[in-house]
Coordinates of C-alpha atoms and ligand atoms in Angstrom, one line a residue:
M209 CA 8.4 -21.6 6.0
S210 CA 10.6 -22.2 2.7
A211 CA 13.6 -20.5 2.1
F212 CA 13.8 -17.8 -0.4
D213 CA 17.1 -17.3 -2.0
P214 CA 18.4 -14.2 -1.6
T215 CA 20.9 -14.8 -4.7
A216 CA 17.4 -15.3 -7.1
E217 CA 15.1 -12.8 -8.4
I218 CA 13.7 -10.3 -5.1
P219 CA 10.6 -8.1 -6.5
Q220 CA 11.1 -4.9 -6.5
H221 CA 7.7 -3.6 -5.5
V222 CA 5.9 -5.4 -3.2
A223 CA 2.3 -4.1 -2.2
I224 CA 0.9 -5.3 0.2
I225 CA -3.6 -5.0 1.4
M226 CA -3.3 -4.9 5.1
D227 CA -5.3 -6.4 6.6
G228 CA -6.6 -9.2 9.9
N229 CA -5.9 -6.5 12.4
G230 CA -9.6 -6.7 14.5
R231 CA -9.5 -10.9 14.2
W232 CA -6.7 -10.0 15.6
A233 CA -7.6 -7.9 18.9
K234 CA -10.5 -10.5 18.8
Q235 CA -8.3 -14.1 19.8
Q236 CA -6.4 -11.5 21.9
G237 CA -10.6 -10.1 23.5
R238 CA -9.0 -6.9 23.7
P239 CA -9.9 -4.4 21.2
R240 CA -10.4 -3.6 17.6
R241 CA -7.7 -0.3 17.8
E242 CA -4.8 -2.1 19.5
G243 CA -5.6 -4.7 17.4
H244 CA -4.0 -1.6 14.6
R245 CA -1.6 -1.4 16.8
A246 CA -0.6 -3.9 16.4
G247 CA -0.4 -3.7 13.1
A248 CA 2.0 -0.4 13.4
D249 CA 4.3 -2.8 14.6
S250 CA 4.0 -4.6 11.9
V251 CA 4.7 -1.9 9.0
E252 CA 8.0 -0.7 11.6
A253 CA 9.0 -4.8 11.1
A254 CA 8.2 -4.6 7.8
L255 CA 10.4 -1.5 6.4
E256 CA 13.2 -3.3 7.9
A257 CA 12.5 -6.4 6.0
C258 CA 11.6 -4.8 3.0
G259 CA 15.1 -2.1 3.6
E260 CA 17.3 -5.4 3.5
L261 CA 15.7 -7.6 1.1
G262 CA 16.4 -4.7 -1.3
I263 CA 13.1 -4.2 -2.0
K264 CA 12.4 -0.8 -3.8
F265 CA 8.4 -0.2 -3.0
L266 CA 6.6 -0.7 -0.7
T267 CA 3.0 -0.2 -1.0
L268 CA 1.2 -0.7 2.3
Y269 CA -3.0 -0.4 2.1
A270 CA -3.7 1.4 5.8
F271 CA -7.0 2.7 4.7
S272 CA -9.7 2.0 2.6
S273 CA -12.1 4.5 0.4
E274 CA -14.7 2.1 1.9
N275 CA -13.2 2.5 5.0
W276 CA -15.4 5.4 6.1
K277 CA -18.4 3.4 6.9
R278 CA -17.0 1.3 10.0
P279 CA -17.9 3.4 13.5
K280 CA -16.3 6.7 14.2
A281 CA -14.7 5.4 16.4
E282 CA -12.7 2.8 15.1
V283 CA -12.2 6.0 12.1
S284 CA -11.1 8.8 14.7
A285 CA -8.7 6.1 16.3
L286 CA -6.6 5.0 12.9
M287 CA -6.8 7.9 12.2
K288 CA -4.3 9.4 14.8
L289 CA -2.6 6.7 15.3
L290 CA -1.9 7.4 11.5
A291 CA -0.9 10.6 12.8
H292 CA 1.2 9.3 16.4
F293 CA 2.3 7.1 13.5
L294 CA 3.5 9.7 11.2
K295 CA 5.1 12.0 14.2
E296 CA 7.5 9.1 16.0
K297 CA 8.6 7.1 12.7
T298 CA 9.9 9.9 10.5
P299 CA 13.3 10.1 12.1
S300 CA 13.5 7.0 11.3
L301 CA 12.2 7.3 7.7
I302 CA 15.3 10.0 7.1
E303 CA 17.3 7.6 8.3
N304 CA 17.0 4.1 6.9
N305 CA 16.5 6.5 3.7
I306 CA 12.9 6.0 3.3
R307 CA 10.4 8.0 0.9
L308 CA 7.3 7.8 2.2
Q309 CA 4.4 8.6 -1.1
V310 CA 1.0 8.8 -0.8
I311 CA -1.6 7.5 -3.1
G312 CA -5.7 8.8 -1.9
R313 CA -8.0 11.5 -1.6
T314 CA -5.8 12.8 1.3
E315 CA -8.0 15.8 1.9
M316 CA -10.2 13.6 3.3
L317 CA -8.6 13.2 6.2
P318 CA -7.9 15.1 9.3
K319 CA -6.3 18.0 9.3
S320 CA -3.9 16.2 11.7
S321 CA -2.8 13.8 9.9
R322 CA -2.4 15.8 6.5
T323 CA -0.2 18.3 8.3
E324 CA 1.8 15.1 9.5
L325 CA 2.0 13.3 6.3
E326 CA 2.9 16.7 4.1
R327 CA 5.9 17.2 6.4
S328 CA 6.7 13.5 6.9
I329 CA 6.5 13.6 2.5
E330 CA 8.6 16.4 2.3
K331 CA 11.3 15.7 4.9
T332 CA 11.7 12.4 2.7
A333 CA 11.9 14.1 -1.2
D334 CA 15.3 13.5 -1.8
N335 CA 15.9 9.9 -0.5
D336 CA 16.0 7.6 -2.7
G337 CA 16.6 4.2 -0.5
L338 CA 13.1 2.6 -0.3
T339 CA 10.7 4.6 -2.0
L340 CA 6.9 3.7 1.0
V341 CA 3.7 4.1 -0.6
V342 CA 0.8 4.8 1.9
A343 CA -2.7 4.1 0.0
L344 CA -4.9 5.9 2.5
S345 CA -8.9 6.8 1.8
Y346 CA -7.3 5.5 -1.5
G347 CA -9.9 3.9 -3.8
S348 CA -9.1 1.8 -7.1
R349 CA -12.7 2.8 -8.8
E350 CA -12.5 6.7 -7.6
E351 CA -8.8 6.1 -8.8
I352 CA -9.2 5.4 -12.5
V353 CA -12.1 8.3 -12.2
D354 CA -9.6 11.1 -11.4
A355 CA -7.5 10.1 -13.7
T356 CA -10.4 9.8 -16.5
R357 CA -11.8 13.4 -15.6
A358 CA -7.7 15.1 -15.1
L359 CA -7.8 13.8 -18.9
M360 CA -11.1 14.7 -19.8
Q361 CA -10.1 18.2 -18.1
K362 CA -6.7 18.3 -20.5
A363 CA -9.2 17.2 -24.3
T364 CA -10.9 20.0 -23.2
N365 CA -8.9 22.2 -23.0
G366 CA -7.1 21.4 -26.2
E367 CA -4.2 19.3 -24.3
I368 CA -4.7 16.3 -25.3
Q369 CA -6.2 14.1 -29.1
P370 CA -8.6 11.4 -28.0
E371 CA -6.4 9.0 -30.0
D372 CA -3.7 10.1 -27.7
L373 CA -4.9 8.2 -25.2
D374 CA -3.4 4.8 -24.7
N375 CA -2.6 2.5 -21.3
E376 CA 0.9 3.8 -20.7
L377 CA -0.7 8.3 -20.7
F378 CA -3.8 6.4 -18.8
A379 CA -1.5 5.0 -16.8
Q380 CA 0.6 8.4 -15.8
H381 CA -2.6 10.3 -14.3
L382 CA -3.7 8.0 -12.0
Y383 CA -2.8 7.9 -8.5
T384 CA 0.6 5.8 -9.5
G385 CA 1.6 7.4 -12.7
E386 CA 4.9 7.3 -11.2
F387 CA 5.7 4.0 -9.9
P388 CA 6.7 0.0 -11.4
D389 CA 3.7 -1.2 -11.3
P390 CA 3.9 -4.7 -7.9
D391 CA 5.7 -7.5 -9.0
L392 CA 4.1 -9.1 -5.5
L393 CA 1.1 -8.9 -4.2
I394 CA 0.0 -9.8 -0.7
R395 CA -3.2 -10.0 1.3
T396 CA -3.3 -11.8 5.3
S397 CA -5.8 -13.1 6.9
G398 CA -7.1 -15.8 3.9
E399 CA -10.1 -13.1 2.5
L400 CA -10.3 -14.1 -1.3
R401 CA -10.8 -10.4 -2.3
L402 CA -8.7 -6.6 -3.7
S403 CA -11.7 -4.9 -1.9
N404 CA -11.1 -2.0 -4.5
F405 CA -6.5 -1.5 -4.3
L406 CA -4.9 -1.0 -7.4
L407 CA -7.2 -3.1 -10.0
W408 CA -5.5 -1.1 -12.7
Q409 CA -2.1 -1.4 -11.7
I410 CA -2.4 -5.4 -10.9
S411 CA -3.2 -6.7 -14.3
Y412 CA 0.1 -8.5 -13.7
S413 CA 1.1 -8.8 -10.3
E414 CA 2.0 -12.2 -8.7
I415 CA -0.5 -12.7 -6.2
Y416 CA -0.3 -13.9 -2.3
I417 CA -2.2 -15.0 0.4
T418 CA -1.8 -16.1 3.7
D419 CA -3.8 -17.3 6.7
T420 CA -1.7 -15.4 9.1
L421 CA -2.9 -12.5 10.3
W422 CA -1.2 -8.8 10.1
P423 CA -0.2 -7.6 13.6
D424 CA 1.2 -11.8 13.0
F425 CA 3.3 -10.4 9.7
R426 CA 7.4 -10.4 10.3
Q427 CA 9.9 -10.5 8.0
P428 CA 9.8 -14.3 7.8
H429 CA 6.2 -14.1 6.5
L430 CA 8.1 -11.6 4.1
E431 CA 10.8 -14.3 2.1
A432 CA 8.0 -16.8 2.7
A433 CA 5.7 -14.9 0.1
I434 CA 8.7 -14.3 -1.7
A435 CA 9.9 -17.3 -2.1
D436 CA 7.6 -18.1 -3.8
Y437 CA 7.1 -15.4 -5.9
Q438 CA 10.6 -16.2 -6.8
R439 CA 9.1 -20.0 -7.4
R440 CA 5.9 -18.3 -10.7
H441 CA 6.9 -18.1 -14.4
R442 CA 5.9 -15.1 -14.7
R443 CA 4.5 -15.0 -19.3
Y444 CA 2.6 -12.8 -19.4
G445 CA -0.1 -13.9 -22.2
G446 CA 3.7 -15.1 -24.0
L447 CA 5.2 -18.7 -24.1
Ligands
IPE88 C1 -7.1 -4.0 8.1 O1 -7.7 -5.0 9.2 C2 -7.6 -2.3 8.6 C3 -8.3 -2.2 7.9 C4 -8.7 -2.1 7.7 C5 -8.2 0.2 8.5 P1 -9.2 -5.0 9.8 O2 -9.9 -3.7 10.4 O3 -9.8 -4.7 8.5 O4 -9.3 -5.8 9.9 P2 -10.1 -6.7 10.3 O5 -10.8 -7.8 9.3 O6 -11.9 -6.9 11.2 O7 -9.8 -8.6 11.0
IPE89 C1 -9.0 -4.6 3.6 O1 -9.3 -4.5 4.6 C2 -8.7 -2.5 3.7 C3 -7.5 -2.0 4.4 C4 -6.9 -3.5 4.3 C5 -6.9 -0.4 4.3 P1 -11.4 -4.8 4.1 O2 -10.6 -5.7 5.8 O3 -11.1 -3.2 4.8 O4 -11.4 -5.1 3.0 P2 -12.9 -5.9 3.3 O5 -14.1 -5.5 4.0 O6 -12.9 -6.9 4.5 O7 -13.1 -6.2 2.4
MG90 MG1 -10.6 -6.9 7.4

């Protein structure tokens, strides 16, 4: 793995499609839920690594709008894991100055997970180190529809006029309104697709796809992604 340069530009915002938990479990002849449990350890490792590297925003795709289609037992195991993780790790979020935020249609989550989420968000609200944004029951198309609905409502109320709409106003109405766009998008486990993740926000993100499965992803893998990022030339359509 090529070493990254800690003195060169570090991405301010890293977004990760944490994929491959099921395949990891299968490789070991274990049930899928054990892959998800191992994936939670990778989340913890990623938080530590981001803190160490000075990354300011980490967005993690944890559960998509489409993941509701999975067998009930898997969905329920994932929801339990989420509630358990939040309960157990919130003290360490506080200790490490991490602020938790969430994006997605969280009203669809079971009550227990929602309660833990709200508690954890509230307890970490004043932290000003890393911002951890978890995408839960998240779909980018759903987000764009929700933003459009909110804008239409404001127009109907006479709060805005059609000619007020521009990229900036639109972006403010996305769930990610207050966050900068990701600089670097990482997808683990090798799939070459976006799976309904941050379609608007990654317009000019650098994309890094690795075959490493999410439960195997650790700081050296993140550093390899950053090393790759540091070799890119971001032109934004210019010269
Ligand atoms: C990612 O791992 C976690 C979620 C989508 C919740 P997967 O569960 O998609 O693992 P694979 O892709 O089947 O290996
Ligand atoms: C994307 O992974 C969603 C998350 C990582 C939470 P999926 O495993 O659901 O994506 P597809 O089905 O391979 O596109
Ligand atoms: Mg998958």
